[in-house]
PDB file of C-alpha atoms in Angstrom:
ATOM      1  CA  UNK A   1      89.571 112.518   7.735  1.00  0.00           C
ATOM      2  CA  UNK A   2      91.743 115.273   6.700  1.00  0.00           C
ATOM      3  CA  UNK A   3      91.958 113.905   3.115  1.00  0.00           C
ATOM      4  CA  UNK A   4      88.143 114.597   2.712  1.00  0.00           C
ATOM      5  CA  UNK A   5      88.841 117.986   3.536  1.00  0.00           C
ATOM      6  CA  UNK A   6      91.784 118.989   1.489  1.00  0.00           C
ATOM      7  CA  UNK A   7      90.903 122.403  -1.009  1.00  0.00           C
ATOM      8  CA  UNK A   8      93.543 122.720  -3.849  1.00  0.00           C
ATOM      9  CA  UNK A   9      92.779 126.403  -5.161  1.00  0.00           C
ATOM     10  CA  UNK A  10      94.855 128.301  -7.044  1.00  0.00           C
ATOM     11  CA  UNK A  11      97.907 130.311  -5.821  1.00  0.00           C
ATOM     12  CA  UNK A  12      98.168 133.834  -6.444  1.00  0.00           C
ATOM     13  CA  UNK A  13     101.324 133.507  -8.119  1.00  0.00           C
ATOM     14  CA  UNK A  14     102.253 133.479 -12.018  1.00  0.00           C
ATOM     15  CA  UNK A  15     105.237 133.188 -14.215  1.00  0.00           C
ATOM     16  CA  UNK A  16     105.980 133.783 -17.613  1.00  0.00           C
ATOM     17  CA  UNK A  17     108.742 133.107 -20.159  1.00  0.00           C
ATOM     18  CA  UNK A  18     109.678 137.314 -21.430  1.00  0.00           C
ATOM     19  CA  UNK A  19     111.257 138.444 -24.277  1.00  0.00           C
ATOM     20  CA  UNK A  20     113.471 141.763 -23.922  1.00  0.00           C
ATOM     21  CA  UNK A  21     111.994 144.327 -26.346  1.00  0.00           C
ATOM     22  CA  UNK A  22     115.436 146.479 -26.073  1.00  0.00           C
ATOM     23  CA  UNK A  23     117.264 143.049 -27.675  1.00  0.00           C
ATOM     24  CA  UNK A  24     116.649 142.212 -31.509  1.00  0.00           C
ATOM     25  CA  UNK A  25     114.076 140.633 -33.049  1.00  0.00           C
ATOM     26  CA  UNK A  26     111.809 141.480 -30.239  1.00  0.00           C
ATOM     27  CA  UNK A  27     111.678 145.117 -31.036  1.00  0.00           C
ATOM     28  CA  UNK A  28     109.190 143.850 -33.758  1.00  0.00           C
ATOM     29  CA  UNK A  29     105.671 143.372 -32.636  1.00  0.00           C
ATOM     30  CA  UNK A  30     105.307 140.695 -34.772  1.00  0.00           C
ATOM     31  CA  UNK A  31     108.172 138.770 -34.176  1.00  0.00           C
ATOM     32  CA  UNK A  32     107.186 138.989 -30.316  1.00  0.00           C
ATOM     33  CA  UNK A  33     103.392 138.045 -31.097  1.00  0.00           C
ATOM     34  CA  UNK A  34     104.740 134.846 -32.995  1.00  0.00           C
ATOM     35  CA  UNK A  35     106.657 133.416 -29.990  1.00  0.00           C
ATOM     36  CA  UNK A  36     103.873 134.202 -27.870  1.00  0.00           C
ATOM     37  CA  UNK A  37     101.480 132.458 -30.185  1.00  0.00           C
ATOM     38  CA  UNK A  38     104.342 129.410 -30.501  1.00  0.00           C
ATOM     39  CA  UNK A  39     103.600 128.910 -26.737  1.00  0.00           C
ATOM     40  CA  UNK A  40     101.887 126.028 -26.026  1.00  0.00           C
ATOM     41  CA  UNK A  41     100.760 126.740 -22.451  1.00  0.00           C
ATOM     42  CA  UNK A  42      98.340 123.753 -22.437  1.00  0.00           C
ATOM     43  CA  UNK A  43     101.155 121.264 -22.903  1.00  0.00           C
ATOM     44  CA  UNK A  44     103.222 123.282 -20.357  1.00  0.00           C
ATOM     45  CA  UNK A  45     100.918 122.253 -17.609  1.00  0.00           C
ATOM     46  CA  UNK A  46      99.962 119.028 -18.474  1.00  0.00           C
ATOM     47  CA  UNK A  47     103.113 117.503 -19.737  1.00  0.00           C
ATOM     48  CA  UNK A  48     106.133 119.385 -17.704  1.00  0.00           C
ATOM     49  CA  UNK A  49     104.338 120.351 -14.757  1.00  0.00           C
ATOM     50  CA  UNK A  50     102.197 117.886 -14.755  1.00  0.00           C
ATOM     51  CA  UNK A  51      99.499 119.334 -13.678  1.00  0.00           C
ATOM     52  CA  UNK A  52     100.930 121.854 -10.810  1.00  0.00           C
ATOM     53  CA  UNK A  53      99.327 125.156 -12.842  1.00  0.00           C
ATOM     54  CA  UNK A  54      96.762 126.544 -14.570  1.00  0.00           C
ATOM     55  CA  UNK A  55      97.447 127.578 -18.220  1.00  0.00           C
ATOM     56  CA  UNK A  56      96.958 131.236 -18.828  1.00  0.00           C
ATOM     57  CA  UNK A  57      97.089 134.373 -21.322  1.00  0.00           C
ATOM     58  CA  UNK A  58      97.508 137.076 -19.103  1.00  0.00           C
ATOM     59  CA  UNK A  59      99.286 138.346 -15.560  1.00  0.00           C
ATOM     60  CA  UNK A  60      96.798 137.946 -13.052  1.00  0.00           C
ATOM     61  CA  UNK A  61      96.025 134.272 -12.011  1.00  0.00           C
ATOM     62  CA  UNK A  62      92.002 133.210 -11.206  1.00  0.00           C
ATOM     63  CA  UNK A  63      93.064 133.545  -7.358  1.00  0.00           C
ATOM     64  CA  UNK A  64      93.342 137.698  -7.596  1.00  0.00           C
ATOM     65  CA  UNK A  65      89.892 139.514  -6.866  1.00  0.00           C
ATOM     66  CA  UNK A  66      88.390 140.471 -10.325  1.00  0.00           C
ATOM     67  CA  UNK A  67      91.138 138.423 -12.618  1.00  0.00           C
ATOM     68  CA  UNK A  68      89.527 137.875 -16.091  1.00  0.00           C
ATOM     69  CA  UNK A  69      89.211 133.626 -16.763  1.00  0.00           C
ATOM     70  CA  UNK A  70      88.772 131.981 -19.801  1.00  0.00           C
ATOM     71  CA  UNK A  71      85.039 131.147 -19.064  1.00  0.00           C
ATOM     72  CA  UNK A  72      84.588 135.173 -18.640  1.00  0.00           C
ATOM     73  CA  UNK A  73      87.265 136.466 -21.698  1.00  0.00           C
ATOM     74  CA  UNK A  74      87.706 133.448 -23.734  1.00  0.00           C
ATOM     75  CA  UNK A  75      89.105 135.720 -26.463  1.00  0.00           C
ATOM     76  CA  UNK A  76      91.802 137.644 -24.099  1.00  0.00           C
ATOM     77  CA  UNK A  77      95.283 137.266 -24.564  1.00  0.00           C
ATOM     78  CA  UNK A  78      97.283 134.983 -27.151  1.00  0.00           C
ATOM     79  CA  UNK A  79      96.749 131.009 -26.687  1.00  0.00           C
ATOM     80  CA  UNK A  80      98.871 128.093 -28.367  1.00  0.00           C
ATOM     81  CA  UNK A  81      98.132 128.923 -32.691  1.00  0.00           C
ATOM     82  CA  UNK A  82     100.801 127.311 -35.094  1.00  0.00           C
ATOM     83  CA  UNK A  83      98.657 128.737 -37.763  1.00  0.00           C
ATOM     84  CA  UNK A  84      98.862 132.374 -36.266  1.00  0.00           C
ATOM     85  CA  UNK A  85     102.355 132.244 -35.224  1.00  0.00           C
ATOM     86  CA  UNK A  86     103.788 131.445 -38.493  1.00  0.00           C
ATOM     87  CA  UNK A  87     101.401 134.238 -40.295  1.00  0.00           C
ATOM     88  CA  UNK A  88     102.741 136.718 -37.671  1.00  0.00           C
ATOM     89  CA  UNK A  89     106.745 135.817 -38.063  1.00  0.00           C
ATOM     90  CA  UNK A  90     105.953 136.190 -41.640  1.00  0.00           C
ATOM     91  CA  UNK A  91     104.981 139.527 -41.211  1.00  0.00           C
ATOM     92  CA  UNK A  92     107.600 140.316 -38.721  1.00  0.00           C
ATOM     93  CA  UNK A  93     110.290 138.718 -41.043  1.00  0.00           C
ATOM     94  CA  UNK A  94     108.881 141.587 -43.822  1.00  0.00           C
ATOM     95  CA  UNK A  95     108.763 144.627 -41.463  1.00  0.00           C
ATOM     96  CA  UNK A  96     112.819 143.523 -40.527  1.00  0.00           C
ATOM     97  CA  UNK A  97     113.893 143.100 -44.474  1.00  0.00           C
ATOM     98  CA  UNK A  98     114.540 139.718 -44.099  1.00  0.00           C
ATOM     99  CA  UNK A  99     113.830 136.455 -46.508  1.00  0.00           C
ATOM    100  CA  UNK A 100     114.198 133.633 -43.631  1.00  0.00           C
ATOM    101  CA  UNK A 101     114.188 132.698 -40.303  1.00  0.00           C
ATOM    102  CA  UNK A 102     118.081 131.930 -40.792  1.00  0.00           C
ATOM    103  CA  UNK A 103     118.657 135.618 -40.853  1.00  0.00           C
ATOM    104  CA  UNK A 104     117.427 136.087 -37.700  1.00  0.00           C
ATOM    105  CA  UNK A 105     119.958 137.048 -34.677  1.00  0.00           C
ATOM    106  CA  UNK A 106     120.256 134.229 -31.942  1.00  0.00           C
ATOM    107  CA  UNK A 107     117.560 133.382 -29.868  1.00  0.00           C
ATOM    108  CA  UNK A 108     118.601 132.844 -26.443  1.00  0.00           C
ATOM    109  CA  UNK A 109     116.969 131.388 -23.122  1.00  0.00           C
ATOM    110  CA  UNK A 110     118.459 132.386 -20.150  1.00  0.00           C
ATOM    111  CA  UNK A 111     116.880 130.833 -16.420  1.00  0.00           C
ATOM    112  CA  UNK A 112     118.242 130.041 -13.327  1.00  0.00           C
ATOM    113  CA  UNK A 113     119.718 126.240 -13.295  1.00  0.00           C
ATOM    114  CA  UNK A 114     116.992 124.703 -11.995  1.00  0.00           C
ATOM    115  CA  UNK A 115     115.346 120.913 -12.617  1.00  0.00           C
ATOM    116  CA  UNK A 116     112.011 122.530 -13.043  1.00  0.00           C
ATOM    117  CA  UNK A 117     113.112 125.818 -14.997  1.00  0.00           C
ATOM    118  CA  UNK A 118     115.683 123.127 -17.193  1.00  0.00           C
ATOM    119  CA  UNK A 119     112.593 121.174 -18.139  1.00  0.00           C
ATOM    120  CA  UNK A 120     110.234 124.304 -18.815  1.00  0.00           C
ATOM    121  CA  UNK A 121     113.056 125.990 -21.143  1.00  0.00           C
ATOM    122  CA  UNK A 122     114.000 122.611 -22.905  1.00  0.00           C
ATOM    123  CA  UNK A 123     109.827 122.495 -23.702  1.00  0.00           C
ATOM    124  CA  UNK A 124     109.950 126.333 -24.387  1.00  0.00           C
ATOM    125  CA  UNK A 125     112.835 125.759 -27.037  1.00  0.00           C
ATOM    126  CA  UNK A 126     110.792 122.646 -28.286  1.00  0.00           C
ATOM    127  CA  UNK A 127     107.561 124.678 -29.199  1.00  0.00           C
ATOM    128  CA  UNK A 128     109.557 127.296 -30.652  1.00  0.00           C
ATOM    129  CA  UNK A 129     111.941 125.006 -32.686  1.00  0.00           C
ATOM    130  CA  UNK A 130     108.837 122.969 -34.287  1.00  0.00           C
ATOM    131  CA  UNK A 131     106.461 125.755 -34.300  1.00  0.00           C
ATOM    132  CA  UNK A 132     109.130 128.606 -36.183  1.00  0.00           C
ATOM    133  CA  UNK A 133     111.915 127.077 -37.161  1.00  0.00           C
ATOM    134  CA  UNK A 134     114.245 129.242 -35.160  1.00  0.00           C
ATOM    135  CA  UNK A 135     117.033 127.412 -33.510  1.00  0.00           C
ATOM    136  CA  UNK A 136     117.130 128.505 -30.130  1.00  0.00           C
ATOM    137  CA  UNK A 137     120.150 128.530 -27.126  1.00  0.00           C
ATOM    138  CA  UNK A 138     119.444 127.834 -23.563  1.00  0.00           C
ATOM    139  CA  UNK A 139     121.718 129.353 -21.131  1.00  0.00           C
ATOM    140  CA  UNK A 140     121.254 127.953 -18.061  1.00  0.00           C
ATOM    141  CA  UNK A 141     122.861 130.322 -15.235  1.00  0.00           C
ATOM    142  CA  UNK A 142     123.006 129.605 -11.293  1.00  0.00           C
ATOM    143  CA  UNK A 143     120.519 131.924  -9.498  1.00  0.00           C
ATOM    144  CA  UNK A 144     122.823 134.915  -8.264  1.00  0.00           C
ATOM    145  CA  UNK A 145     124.066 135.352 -11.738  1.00  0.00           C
ATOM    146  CA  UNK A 146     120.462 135.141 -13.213  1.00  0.00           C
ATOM    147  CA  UNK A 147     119.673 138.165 -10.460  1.00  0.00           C
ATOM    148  CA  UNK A 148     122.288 140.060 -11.083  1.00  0.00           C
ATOM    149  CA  UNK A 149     122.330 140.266 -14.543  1.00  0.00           C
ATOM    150  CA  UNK A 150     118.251 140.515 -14.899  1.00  0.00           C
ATOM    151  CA  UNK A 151     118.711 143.798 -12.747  1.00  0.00           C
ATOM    152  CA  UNK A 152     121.292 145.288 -15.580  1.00  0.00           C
ATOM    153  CA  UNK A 153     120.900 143.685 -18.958  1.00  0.00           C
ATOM    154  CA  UNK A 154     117.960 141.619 -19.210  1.00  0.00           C
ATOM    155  CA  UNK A 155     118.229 137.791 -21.010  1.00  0.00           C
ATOM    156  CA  UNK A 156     116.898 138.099 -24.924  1.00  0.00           C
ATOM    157  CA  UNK A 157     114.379 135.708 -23.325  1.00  0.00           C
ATOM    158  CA  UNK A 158     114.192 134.936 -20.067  1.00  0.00           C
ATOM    159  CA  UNK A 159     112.311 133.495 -17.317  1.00  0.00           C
ATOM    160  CA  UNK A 160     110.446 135.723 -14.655  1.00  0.00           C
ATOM    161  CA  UNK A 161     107.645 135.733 -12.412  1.00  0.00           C
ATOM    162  CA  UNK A 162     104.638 137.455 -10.004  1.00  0.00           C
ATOM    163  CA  UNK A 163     103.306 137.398  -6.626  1.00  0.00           C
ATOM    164  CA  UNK A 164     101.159 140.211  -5.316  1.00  0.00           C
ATOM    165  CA  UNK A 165     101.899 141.414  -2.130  1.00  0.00           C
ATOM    166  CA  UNK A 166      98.536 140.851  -1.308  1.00  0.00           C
ATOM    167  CA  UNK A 167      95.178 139.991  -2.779  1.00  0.00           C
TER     168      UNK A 167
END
């Protein structure tokens, strides 16, 4: 029975949500280490994708030849920390000489109009939202307008991904 012998493994694939470091606030270390730590990657999986992913801190998925895991590096890269994220945008918020959130420039998301990528960046605004209190924009674009303006001016945020070309 071929159901008996169906392997799901991992793909070699992996996709992240970037900020632009050339585009304000995420010149600021800080600033760009509290969104990251605002990420709930977890809930990503489990609750948008359900299920089609594996959470993860870094670039290379468990599929690619040597790629660090949790069990192995439990302490690499930057999981899900409300506590963290709000310490770091406070610091970030200092460095940039300013008293609030509401100072901040507008965040936005920009993604290729999508179901799946409209669901991750509605979740993505979500964590942010509750997690820092910055109101962020979506901006939804169809996919040769995403290209073509990823290639010359980069989203503030934006949605991006890798494949190796092999593994």
């Amino acid at each position: 029975v071929l159901s008996e012998q169906l392997s799901v493994v991992p793909g070699t694939c992996s996709t992240v949500w970037g900020m632009n470091f050339d585009k304000e606030p995420f010149g600021n270390v800080h600033i760009r280490r509290a969104f990251a730590y605002s990420f709930d990657q977890e809930s990503m999986v489990t609750n948008i994708l359900q299920g089609a992913g594996i959470p993860s801190r870094w670039w290379t998925p468990p599929s690619i030849n040597m790629a660090p895991t949790l069990e192995t590096d439990p302490d690499l890269g930057m999981a899900f920390d409300p506590v963290m994220a709000q310490a770091e945008l406070a610091l970030g918020l200092e460095e940039l000489g300013l008293a609030s959130v509401d100072e901040l420039p507008p965040i936005t998301v920009v993604y290729r109009d999508r179901e799946g990528e409209n669901n991750m960046a509605q979740a993505l605004q979500v964590f942010i939202e509750d997690t820092l209190g910055i109101r962020v924009e979506l901006a939804p674009q169809d996919s040769t307008t995403y290209w073509a303006t990823q290639a010359e001016d980069a989203g503030q945020m934006y949605y991006s991904g890798w494949c190796p070309d092999y593994n």
